[in-house]
Amino acid sequence: MTGTPIEAIVIGASAGAVQALSHLLPMLPADYALPVLVVVHVPADRTNALVPLFQAKSRLVVKEAEDKEPIQPGTVYFAPSDYHLLVEADRTVSLSSDLPVLHARPAIDVLFESAADAYGPALAGVVLTGANEDGAEGLRAIEAAGGLALVQAAAEAYAPAMPAAALARCVGARAMPLAAIGECLLKLGGRGTG
Amino acid sequence: MGSESTEDIEIQLLLEALYQRYHYDFRNYARASIKRRLKQARQQLGFRSFSALQDSLLHDADMLPRLLDYLTVQVSEMFRDPSYYRAIREKVAPILHTYPSLKVWIAGCSSGEELYSMVILFREEGLERRTLFYATDINPQALEAAASGVYALDRIKTFTENHQKSGGKSSLSDYYTAAYGRAVFDKSLRSRVVFSDHSLVTDSVFGEMQLISCRNVMIYFDKAIQDRAIGLFRDSLVRNGFLGLGSKESIRFSSEADSFTDFVREEKIYQRRGT
């Protein structure tokens, strides 16, 4: 573990995201002490169906991130479809409709890089299953800022390309199965550590 | 922690230089996005640091338009969020029909996608001939692009699908000619449009509007200048005039929230209060 206590978790997932997050998010208890910000690649439709889905599955508050809202512990924020999700230095959320990055909007890199700026070493980033390379640069930024970099073990991932790309880009990233990632997140923000 | 990085200090100084030298004020834009855009500019313009970029900006006026292009880049689609345009068509247009003449302001029009969408919609709804459109932006190059109405042909498929979903009553192909990979929109669409340089951060009211559409512009502002812009919109609207924002923007948290009522809540279309 790093010396700095972790203050936020960022997660990126693409193909196979629902299944992976359905494993991961229900592991976190209702009194989880950290905020969790999530980018999933979804088509640019009007609504992000992940929010109601995970409201039903998770014990945390699950919501779509709103522009300018302060980031609260014990809350899972999903990026709205067709907008990038960013973290500001004052730990509020901001949205942008800047161009897609690696064809993705929301893009994992945009969330991870801005969060790495805002939280420095107090951030943990997780790259899950996906069939592209989004998240690799972002995870590298988290690692460079002294944060914790976790990657889903490629053997277990529905689509291994994204975790593999992240692992290739981040020398210090640790690859582990979802169950172990969940345990790790629990330790970082479990009861009494907040 | 708590102390700013060298890079953050450089960005602060660069934005200050841009304001003091050229009066473009990005100091109160949401910083995370600005930082991303500036990083891209620094890399692609070939500067080692933001300080080096600042030096060039201060001493070489040619650097200004190049930098502005990164800071204001905003590529939209025609009829982006078709349900927004459908609401304008079905709920707002019938009320606009009760006015003998109309002024419509597309604030932050960028390269014009939203403007052309609105003009085409107004033509389809029989409102165009009584309407004067104001299309404003802070970037002169974006205004030029908007005034030329030329878009890459490979974008037209999306534009056409969006237009149909918005309840379009004509075919989008009626409005452009395709040549050499480009779609050139008919100049008659611009016959009732005034293009103008205007900043929501530093400029003031210039007319009394029945409809203002400003989508995904204020999302880049911090709260203070968001409030300023919404106040500017309030003062620029007739009583019961309409304000349309981007789907993830809201006036809910603004100090001006009481000046408006929800008109089509889910499409972020507001109406200025009558009193």
CSV table of C-alpha atoms in Angstrom, one decimal, chain A residues 117-188:
chain,number,residue,atom,x,y,z
A,117,ASP,CA,-4.4,16.1,-10.8
A,118,ALA,CA,-7.0,16.7,-8.0
A,119,TYR,CA,-6.2,13.9,-5.6
A,120,GLY,CA,-2.5,13.3,-6.3
A,121,PRO,CA,-1.3,10.2,-4.4
A,122,ALA,CA,-4.6,9.9,-2.6
A,123,LEU,CA,-6.3,8.2,-5.5
A,124,ALA,CA,-6.8,4.6,-6.6
A,125,GLY,CA,-7.6,3.8,-10.2
A,126,VAL,CA,-9.0,0.6,-11.5
A,127,VAL,CA,-9.1,-0.5,-15.2
A,128,LEU,CA,-11.6,-3.3,-15.9
A,129,THR,CA,-12.6,-5.3,-18.9
A,130,GLY,CA,-12.7,-3.6,-22.3
A,131,ALA,CA,-11.8,-4.0,-25.9
A,132,ASN,CA,-9.9,-0.8,-26.5
A,133,GLU,CA,-7.0,1.2,-24.9
A,134,ASP,CA,-8.8,3.9,-23.0
A,135,GLY,CA,-7.7,4.1,-19.4
A,136,ALA,CA,-4.1,3.2,-20.0
A,137,GLU,CA,-2.8,6.8,-20.2
A,138,GLY,CA,-5.0,7.8,-17.3
A,139,LEU,CA,-3.8,5.0,-15.1
A,140,ARG,CA,-0.3,6.0,-16.0
A,141,ALA,CA,-1.1,9.5,-14.8
A,142,ILE,CA,-2.5,8.1,-11.5
A,143,GLU,CA,0.7,6.1,-11.0
A,144,ALA,CA,2.9,9.1,-11.9
A,145,ALA,CA,1.1,11.1,-9.2
A,146,GLY,CA,1.8,8.5,-6.6
A,147,GLY,CA,-1.6,6.9,-6.6
A,148,LEU,CA,-2.6,3.2,-6.6
A,149,ALA,CA,-3.0,1.5,-10.0
A,150,LEU,CA,-5.1,-1.7,-10.2
A,151,VAL,CA,-6.0,-3.7,-13.3
A,152,GLN,CA,-8.4,-6.6,-13.8
A,153,ALA,CA,-6.4,-9.8,-14.5
A,154,ALA,CA,-6.6,-10.2,-18.3
A,155,ALA,CA,-7.3,-14.0,-18.0
A,156,GLU,CA,-10.5,-13.2,-16.2
A,157,ALA,CA,-11.7,-10.2,-18.1
A,158,TYR,CA,-14.5,-10.5,-20.7
A,159,ALA,CA,-12.4,-8.3,-23.0
A,160,PRO,CA,-8.7,-8.4,-22.1
A,161,ALA,CA,-7.4,-5.6,-24.4
A,162,MET,CA,-8.1,-2.7,-22.1
A,163,PRO,CA,-6.6,-4.1,-18.9
A,164,ALA,CA,-3.6,-5.5,-20.9
A,165,ALA,CA,-3.0,-2.0,-22.4
A,166,ALA,CA,-3.1,-0.4,-19.0
A,167,LEU,CA,-0.8,-3.0,-17.6
A,168,ALA,CA,1.7,-2.5,-20.4
A,169,ARG,CA,1.7,1.3,-19.8
A,170,CYS,CA,2.0,1.2,-16.0
A,171,VAL,CA,5.0,-0.6,-14.6
A,172,GLY,CA,3.7,-0.4,-11.1
A,173,ALA,CA,0.1,-1.5,-11.8
A,174,ARG,CA,-1.1,-4.7,-10.1
A,175,ALA,CA,-3.2,-7.1,-12.0
A,176,MET,CA,-5.7,-9.1,-10.0
A,177,PRO,CA,-9.1,-10.9,-10.3
A,178,LEU,CA,-12.2,-8.9,-9.5
A,179,ALA,CA,-12.6,-10.6,-6.1
A,180,ALA,CA,-9.2,-9.4,-5.0
A,181,ILE,CA,-9.8,-5.9,-6.4
A,182,GLY,CA,-13.0,-5.8,-4.3
A,183,GLU,CA,-11.1,-6.8,-1.2
A,184,CYS,CA,-8.5,-4.1,-1.9
A,185,LEU,CA,-11.1,-1.4,-2.3
A,186,LEU,CA,-12.8,-2.6,0.9
A,187,LYS,CA,-9.5,-2.2,2.8
A,188,LEU,CA,-8.9,1.2,1.3
